[in-house]
Structures are given as C-alpha cells and as structure tokens.
Short mmCIF file of C-alpha atoms in Angstrom, two decimals:
data_model
loop_
_atom_site.label_atom_id
_atom_site.label_comp_id
_atom_site.label_asym_id
_atom_site.label_seq_id
_atom_site.Cartn_x
_atom_site.Cartn_y
_atom_site.Cartn_z
CA MET A 1 126.37 -7.96 271.70
CA SER A 2 124.20 -5.04 273.40
CA GLY A 3 125.73 -1.95 274.19
CA PRO A 4 126.70 -0.61 277.62
CA SER A 5 124.24 -0.88 280.31
CA GLN A 6 122.92 2.39 281.66
CA LEU A 7 121.48 0.98 284.72
CA THR A 8 122.67 2.54 287.81
CA VAL A 9 124.45 0.78 290.50
CA GLY A 10 121.79 0.89 292.91
CA ARG A 11 119.78 -1.38 290.60
CA ALA A 12 122.40 -4.03 290.61
CA VAL A 13 122.33 -4.54 294.31
CA ASP A 14 119.69 -6.44 296.40
CA TRP A 15 119.38 -3.97 299.12
CA SER A 16 116.96 -6.19 301.11
CA PHE A 17 119.39 -8.85 300.96
CA ALA A 18 122.02 -6.57 301.92
CA GLY A 19 120.41 -5.46 304.77
CA ASN A 20 119.85 -9.06 305.97
CA VAL A 21 123.36 -10.00 305.50
CA GLY A 22 124.70 -7.05 307.06
CA ALA A 23 122.49 -7.37 310.16
CA TRP A 24 123.34 -11.05 310.47
CA LEU A 25 127.17 -10.42 310.24
CA ALA A 26 126.87 -7.42 312.61
CA ARG A 27 129.05 -7.79 316.10
CA PRO A 28 126.95 -7.70 319.20
CA GLY A 29 126.96 -4.60 321.21
CA PRO A 30 128.62 -4.11 324.56
CA ALA A 31 127.19 -6.11 327.31
CA SER A 32 124.79 -4.08 329.29
CA THR A 33 121.77 -4.54 331.52
CA ASP A 34 118.25 -3.80 330.45
CA TYR A 35 118.23 -0.89 332.79
CA THR A 36 121.31 0.64 331.17
CA ARG A 37 120.03 -0.11 327.66
CA ASN A 38 116.76 1.54 328.49
CA GLN A 39 118.21 4.39 330.02
CA ALA A 40 120.66 4.98 327.09
CA ILE A 41 117.60 4.86 324.85
CA ASP A 42 115.49 7.26 326.67
CA GLU A 43 118.47 10.05 327.40
CA LEU A 44 119.36 9.79 323.62
CA ALA A 45 115.85 10.55 322.56
CA ALA A 46 115.55 13.13 325.08
CA ALA A 47 118.91 14.73 324.31
CA ALA A 48 118.00 14.83 320.21
CA VAL A 49 115.22 17.31 321.46
CA LYS A 50 117.15 19.22 323.85
CA ALA A 51 119.97 19.84 321.24
CA GLU A 52 117.66 21.47 319.00
CA GLY A 53 117.55 24.56 320.57
CA PRO A 54 121.17 25.21 320.83
CA VAL A 55 122.14 24.21 317.52
CA ARG A 56 119.42 26.57 316.04
CA GLU A 57 120.67 29.39 318.16
CA VAL A 58 124.37 29.01 317.25
CA THR A 59 123.82 28.35 313.51
CA ARG A 60 121.41 30.94 313.16
CA MET A 61 119.09 28.15 311.01
CA GLY A 62 115.96 26.18 311.62
CA GLY A 63 113.52 28.91 312.94
CA ASP A 64 110.60 27.81 314.40
CA ALA A 65 110.20 24.46 312.63
CA PRO A 66 108.98 21.79 314.47
CA VAL A 67 111.49 19.06 316.01
CA PRO A 68 110.79 15.57 314.90
CA ASP A 69 111.78 12.66 317.03
CA ALA A 70 115.01 10.84 316.57
CA ARG A 71 114.85 7.01 316.03
CA ILE A 72 117.00 5.03 318.60
CA VAL A 73 118.42 2.08 316.95
CA ASP A 74 120.75 -0.89 317.59
CA ARG A 75 123.62 -1.81 314.99
CA GLN A 76 120.99 -4.10 313.05
CA GLY A 77 118.44 -1.42 312.97
CA TRP A 78 120.96 0.97 311.53
CA ILE A 79 122.07 -1.49 308.73
CA ARG A 80 118.76 -2.03 307.72
CA ALA A 81 118.03 1.90 307.78
CA ALA A 82 121.16 2.30 305.90
CA SER A 83 120.70 -0.20 303.30
CA ASP A 84 117.22 1.13 302.53
CA SER A 85 118.78 4.81 302.29
CA MET A 86 121.65 3.67 299.77
CA ARG A 87 118.78 2.08 297.82
CA VAL A 88 117.08 5.65 297.49
CA MET A 89 120.39 7.48 296.89
CA THR A 90 121.64 5.28 294.13
CA GLY A 91 118.23 4.64 292.38
CA GLY A 92 117.95 1.32 293.43
CA THR A 93 114.70 -0.59 293.03
CA SER A 94 113.05 -3.45 295.27
CA THR A 95 113.86 -5.93 292.52
CA PRO A 96 117.41 -6.06 290.96
CA ALA A 97 118.20 -6.06 287.43
CA ASN A 98 119.75 -9.60 287.84
CA ALA A 99 118.68 -11.85 290.77
CA VAL A 100 121.92 -13.54 291.12
CA THR A 101 124.44 -10.51 290.95
CA GLY A 102 121.92 -8.52 293.14
CA ARG A 103 122.60 -11.26 295.74
CA VAL A 104 126.31 -11.39 295.30
CA THR A 105 126.50 -7.47 295.48
CA GLY A 106 124.11 -7.38 298.24
CA ALA A 107 126.38 -9.79 300.33
CA GLN A 108 129.04 -7.55 299.77
CA THR A 109 127.43 -4.56 300.71
CA GLY A 110 126.05 -6.06 303.85
CA ALA A 111 129.44 -7.09 305.01
CA VAL A 112 130.63 -3.35 304.65
CA LEU A 113 127.79 -2.25 306.42
CA ALA A 114 128.17 -4.72 309.12
CA PHE A 115 132.07 -3.37 309.57
CA ILE A 116 130.83 0.24 309.61
CA SER A 117 127.99 -0.38 311.96
CA SER A 118 130.10 -0.57 315.30
CA GLY A 119 131.60 2.85 314.79
CA ILE A 120 128.47 4.64 313.87
CA LEU A 121 127.36 6.81 316.84
CA GLY A 122 124.54 8.67 314.79
CA GLN A 123 123.47 9.82 311.17
CA TYR A 124 120.99 12.12 309.80
CA ASP A 125 119.57 10.75 306.66
CA PRO A 126 118.09 13.06 304.30
CA PHE A 127 116.85 10.42 301.74
CA ALA A 128 114.79 8.47 304.19
CA GLU A 129 111.33 8.07 302.51
CA GLY A 130 107.69 8.41 303.48
CA GLU A 131 106.80 9.09 307.18
CA ASP A 132 110.64 9.02 307.80
CA SER A 133 111.33 11.60 305.09
CA GLY A 134 114.43 13.02 307.01
CA LEU A 135 115.35 10.70 309.63
CA LEU A 136 117.77 11.07 312.79
CA LEU A 137 119.18 7.74 313.74
CA LEU A 138 121.13 7.30 317.09
CA VAL A 139 123.01 4.09 317.66
CA TYR A 140 122.51 3.37 321.35
CA PRO A 141 125.05 0.37 321.65
CA ASN A 142 127.92 2.42 320.12
CA VAL A 143 127.40 5.33 322.31
CA ILE A 144 127.59 3.22 325.46
CA ALA A 145 130.76 1.46 324.31
CA VAL A 146 132.39 4.82 323.08
CA GLU A 147 131.46 6.75 326.50
CA ARG A 148 132.62 3.41 328.37
CA GLN A 149 135.96 3.70 326.60
CA LEU A 150 136.50 7.69 326.86
CA ARG A 151 135.28 7.44 330.59
CA VAL A 152 133.28 10.27 330.30
CA SER A 153 129.72 11.62 331.77
CA PRO A 154 127.16 9.57 329.82
CA ALA A 155 124.69 12.49 329.74
CA ASP A 156 127.06 14.91 328.66
CA PHE A 157 128.51 12.66 325.74
CA ARG A 158 124.89 11.76 324.65
CA LEU A 159 124.06 15.15 324.31
CA TRP A 160 127.31 16.17 322.55
CA VAL A 161 126.49 13.18 320.18
CA CYS A 162 123.32 14.81 319.57
CA LEU A 163 124.53 18.17 319.06
CA HIS A 164 126.49 16.77 315.70
CA GLU A 165 123.86 14.88 314.34
CA VAL A 166 121.29 17.41 315.18
CA THR A 167 123.26 20.09 313.35
CA HIS A 168 123.17 17.75 310.11
CA ARG A 169 119.33 17.77 310.52
CA VAL A 170 119.31 21.54 310.68
CA GLN A 171 121.63 21.86 307.79
CA PHE A 172 119.41 19.78 305.55
CA THR A 173 115.78 21.06 306.95
CA ALA A 174 116.86 24.74 306.58
CA ASN A 175 118.20 24.27 303.18
CA PRO A 176 116.34 21.40 301.23
CA TRP A 177 118.25 22.01 298.14
CA LEU A 178 120.96 20.31 299.75
CA ALA A 179 119.68 16.77 299.36
CA GLN A 180 118.85 17.33 295.72
CA HIS A 181 122.42 18.27 295.16
CA MET A 182 123.77 15.32 296.87
CA SER A 183 121.34 13.21 294.88
CA GLN A 184 122.29 14.82 291.54
CA ALA A 185 125.93 14.17 292.24
CA LEU A 186 125.44 10.51 293.40
CA GLY A 187 123.43 9.74 290.34
CA VAL A 188 126.22 11.05 288.03
CA LEU A 189 128.85 9.10 290.33
CA THR A 190 127.07 5.87 290.48
CA ALA A 191 125.93 5.70 286.72
CA ASP A 192 127.58 3.12 284.74
CA ALA A 193 129.72 4.94 282.43
CA ALA A 194 129.26 4.63 278.53
CA ASP A 195 133.16 4.55 278.12
CA ASP A 196 134.30 1.38 276.30
CA VAL A 197 136.96 -0.82 278.18
CA THR A 198 139.97 0.68 276.44
CA GLN A 199 139.31 4.37 277.55
CA MET A 200 138.85 2.90 281.21
CA VAL A 201 142.26 1.00 280.94
CA GLY A 202 143.76 3.89 279.44
CA ARG A 203 142.97 6.17 282.51
CA LEU A 204 144.14 3.49 284.69
CA ALA A 205 147.52 3.36 282.96
CA ASP A 206 147.73 7.12 283.07
CA PHE A 207 147.11 7.06 286.95
CA VAL A 208 149.75 4.23 287.24
CA LYS A 209 152.24 6.21 285.25
CA LYS A 210 151.65 9.48 287.41
CA ARG A 211 152.21 7.32 290.77
CA ARG A 212 155.43 6.07 289.26
CA ASN A 213 156.56 9.38 288.39
CA GLY A 214 155.41 10.94 291.66
CA VAL A 215 153.05 13.58 290.23
CA GLU A 216 149.78 12.45 291.74
CA GLY A 217 148.06 15.34 293.55
CA PRO A 218 147.33 15.07 297.26
CA ASN A 219 143.80 13.89 296.71
CA ASP A 220 144.83 11.06 294.52
CA ALA A 221 146.20 8.80 297.33
CA GLY A 222 144.87 4.97 297.97
CA ILE A 223 141.48 4.18 297.08
CA LEU A 224 140.56 7.77 295.98
CA GLY A 225 143.07 7.58 293.42
CA PHE A 226 142.26 4.57 291.82
CA MET A 227 138.34 5.60 291.88
CA ARG A 228 139.43 8.78 290.01
CA ALA A 229 141.52 6.63 287.59
CA VAL A 230 138.47 4.84 286.14
CA GLN A 231 136.13 7.43 286.49
CA SER A 232 134.89 10.08 283.65
CA GLU A 233 135.41 13.72 283.98
CA PRO A 234 131.91 14.16 284.94
CA GLN A 235 131.96 11.46 287.91
CA GLN A 236 135.23 12.83 288.99
CA GLN A 237 133.55 16.52 289.10
CA ALA A 238 130.78 14.73 290.92
CA LEU A 239 133.19 12.98 293.47
CA ASP A 240 134.90 16.60 294.08
CA GLN A 241 131.53 17.87 294.82
CA LEU A 242 130.54 15.07 297.30
CA LEU A 243 133.91 15.45 298.93
CA VAL A 244 133.70 19.27 299.60
CA LEU A 245 130.09 19.15 300.71
CA GLY A 246 130.76 16.23 303.00
CA THR A 247 133.88 18.20 304.48
CA LEU A 248 131.52 21.31 304.99
CA LEU A 249 128.92 19.24 306.51
CA GLU A 250 131.17 17.61 309.04
CA GLY A 251 133.28 20.57 309.77
CA HIS A 252 130.12 22.71 310.72
CA ALA A 253 128.78 20.06 312.76
CA ASP A 254 132.17 19.80 314.88
CA HIS A 255 132.13 23.67 315.11
CA VAL A 256 128.66 23.72 316.60
CA MET A 257 129.49 21.08 319.15
CA ASP A 258 132.45 23.01 320.47
CA ALA A 259 130.60 26.22 319.95
CA VAL A 260 127.71 25.51 322.50
CA GLY A 261 130.11 25.72 325.34
CA PRO A 262 130.20 24.24 328.96
CA ALA A 263 126.88 25.66 329.57
CA VAL A 264 125.14 23.09 327.62
CA VAL A 265 127.80 20.37 327.88
CA PRO A 266 129.45 20.70 331.27
CA SER A 267 132.45 18.62 330.32
CA VAL A 268 132.75 19.24 326.52
CA GLN A 269 136.50 19.99 326.64
CA SER A 270 137.15 16.70 328.24
CA ILE A 271 135.04 15.01 325.81
CA ARG A 272 136.57 16.60 322.90
CA THR A 273 140.11 16.16 323.84
CA ARG A 274 139.46 12.46 324.58
CA PHE A 275 137.25 11.85 321.49
CA ASP A 276 140.09 13.37 318.96
CA GLN A 277 142.58 11.17 320.81
CA ARG A 278 140.63 8.40 320.05
CA ARG A 279 140.23 9.00 316.48
CA GLN A 280 143.92 9.37 316.00
CA ARG A 281 145.11 6.29 318.05
CA LYS A 282 146.86 3.68 315.98
CA GLN A 283 144.92 0.57 314.46
CA PRO A 284 145.83 -3.19 313.84
CA PRO A 285 147.10 -3.68 310.43
CA LEU A 286 143.79 -5.22 309.05
CA ALA A 287 141.70 -2.51 310.69
CA ARG A 288 144.02 0.07 309.09
CA LEU A 289 143.70 -1.44 305.65
CA LEU A 290 139.68 -1.51 306.02
CA ARG A 291 139.52 1.96 307.11
CA ALA A 292 141.44 3.03 304.07
CA LEU A 293 139.45 0.95 301.91
CA LEU A 294 136.17 2.26 303.25
CA GLY A 295 137.19 5.60 303.56
CA VAL A 296 137.20 5.89 307.32
CA ASP A 297 140.34 7.97 307.55
CA ALA A 298 139.39 10.50 304.60
CA LYS A 299 136.25 10.99 306.62
CA ILE A 300 138.13 11.77 309.81
CA SER A 301 140.31 14.19 307.70
CA GLN A 302 136.74 15.95 306.43
CA TYR A 303 136.22 16.44 310.20
CA THR A 304 139.32 18.51 310.90
CA ARG A 305 139.67 20.07 307.75
CA GLY A 306 136.00 21.21 307.57
CA LYS A 307 136.34 22.64 311.12
CA LYS A 308 139.46 24.63 310.27
CA PHE A 309 137.42 25.88 307.34
CA VAL A 310 134.25 26.79 309.34
CA ASP A 311 136.16 28.17 312.47
CA HIS A 312 138.14 30.65 309.98
CA VAL A 313 135.31 32.20 308.13
CA VAL A 314 133.13 32.43 311.36
CA ASP A 315 135.83 33.91 313.30
CA ARG A 316 136.27 36.54 310.48
CA VAL A 317 132.99 37.40 309.43
CA GLY A 318 130.56 36.00 311.87
CA MET A 319 127.89 33.07 311.62
CA ASP A 320 125.23 34.98 309.78
CA ARG A 321 127.69 35.99 306.82
CA PHE A 322 129.05 32.33 306.92
CA ASN A 323 125.47 31.23 306.28
CA THR A 324 125.97 32.41 302.71
CA VAL A 325 127.58 29.22 302.15
CA TRP A 326 124.00 27.58 302.21
CA THR A 327 122.68 29.80 299.43
CA SER A 328 123.24 27.54 296.65
CA ALA A 329 125.62 25.07 294.84
CA GLU A 330 127.68 28.23 293.61
CA THR A 331 128.13 29.40 296.93
CA LEU A 332 129.63 26.42 298.31
CA PRO A 333 133.48 25.89 298.76
CA LEU A 334 135.31 24.95 295.79
CA THR A 335 138.25 21.99 296.77
CA HIS A 336 140.99 24.56 296.74
CA GLU A 337 138.90 27.04 299.02
CA ILE A 338 138.67 24.63 301.81
CA GLU A 339 142.29 24.63 302.52
CA ASP A 340 142.06 28.48 301.86
CA PRO A 341 139.25 30.02 303.39
CA GLN A 342 140.06 33.61 302.56
CA ARG A 343 139.75 32.79 299.07
CA TRP A 344 136.15 31.71 299.59
CA ILE A 345 135.48 34.98 301.50
CA ASP A 346 136.90 36.72 298.65
CA ARG A 347 135.01 34.81 296.06
CA VAL A 348 131.29 34.80 297.67
CA LEU A 349 131.28 37.52 300.42
#
C-alpha cells in the first residue's frame, strides 16, 4: 500500500464540473422585467466606481490607483467564478487526480455553491487570474431581491452594497501581501495531512470527550469544533489565522459602510437597521441546519465582532494609526484581541 497522499484538496475536485452542476442547480432570481434588470446592472456598475472615492477617503488607503470595472453577474455567473477561484485557492488543476472522485466531489461542491449563490450580494476575489486579477463581482438578482424585501431605495442600497465590496477591493489592492497570506494559510488548511488514521481518530475521541465534559471552548461549537477535531496543530493554527483575518476584513468593511454617512447614502441608517434585522431573523429548521454546516452564521458573527473591533480601535486612535493593522501578518489581531481590542492596541501600537 502506498503512503498517504500529499495531494491538495483542490486537485481532488473537478472544478469545471462543480461550476456546471452549481449553475444547473441554482434557483432562478426574482421575476424582473428587462428594464429592471438592465437598470440594476447599469446602476451597480456605476455605483462600484462611485463608491471608490468615499472608501479611499475613509480608509486612507488606495491613493491614486486606477479604478477597475466591476463584473455584474447573475447567480450562475457567480457560481462559475467562485468555482474557478476555489480551484486557484486550493491548488487545483484543470484535470483532477481521479476523474470519478473529481466528479463526485465536484457535484457536492456545486450543490453547496448553488445554495450559497442566492444569498451573495457581491464579492471581491483577490485570486482571480489573468486579466481578471483581482475581480469585484456583484450579483444583481440578489441585490434586486434584497432591496425589494427590505423596501429601501434601490439606488441607495446598491451604492451601500458597493461600499462594502469596494472596501474589500481596496484592502487587497493597497496591501498585496494579504492575498499571499490567505493563500499560505489555505494551503496548510487544505493539504491532506500525513497523520495516520489512529491519530485522527484519537483527536476526534478527545473532542467528543471534551464536549461530554463541557470543557470545549467558545470557538469549538458545531461544525467548527468537528473541523478542529480532525486537524493537525498547523491546520488549527491556519484556521485561526483565516478566521481572524476574515473577521477583520468583514468588520472593517462594515465600519466603512457606516462611516461614509448620509452624505453619500442618504438612507444609510434605515438600510443598516433593516439589513441587520434581516440577518438576525429566524430561519426554518432545514435552512438553519444548512447555514450552520456552511458556516453562514459564523460569517454573520464575523461582521458583528469585527466591526466592534474596528469601531473601538478607530475611536481610540484614529484611522491612520488603525491602518498599522495592514503592515504585516505580525500586526494582524490575534484571536483573543478581536474580543479585547485594547490588547491589540497595547501590543502593536
């Protein structure tokens, strides 16, 4: 028998098949006339450009760099772009290591992307290749659906969404090392561990024992706890790095969305209130299960915790000194510092 495989997770997935399956399974967007769709597409494209100035002003980042166009897509377009980005992030290739396994895992991945696709308003992809290097995607059917649900001004809501996603674009373009930092952590996280089965089973048994004894930590709940249970120590550290970075990026973007004020988005307070209420509303049991398995609720927690961290630090030291956080991996907050921003201030500033 051969030794443990060192192939990355990405090479075990047929990413092209994943994109095709996901696009086929994706639910149709809200019913709209051609006029409404075209108007939304045009306004989102213009809003992505308009948002750049206020974002650079608030963040003190970006300088005079050119403003690339956003790509306005439907749900199927987002799925295909996401599957391609995941291939790059996880070290995948155009041909999976095993054709049959690649199709199976591709179908599973496509189904997950199809489920997620109805909730994504926009996304900045720092891993896009070629001419699309660093690509901002805006999913117009979802924007239309949410603005109708919230009963808010379409023009204001579209600009508000763009403020969040353009902030991500500025974060990565002003700090190119961030993408490499993410890629390295993802490489550790997705690599097939060389541990034998007994070691993995031992970690899983230890996890179950801790849960039975009620000693698991606050971050060991649900699917995250099971992930940690079968991970090596380097993988656990990589997961922590990604979670902290994600919390910082999302919280910073949410801070910027609110910091631009009514001068840019007149109904910003109404939009924020209704959008937060939408995030917190109860879901049907099946939807709650899927959200938990896919980490959707964890991502919502990232917005809240990250914004509190950024709000606190910017309030105490101002945006210019806060921007020290983007200097290197060593200046990013540690896990415990997200919950206690003063400790980050004391350590870094």
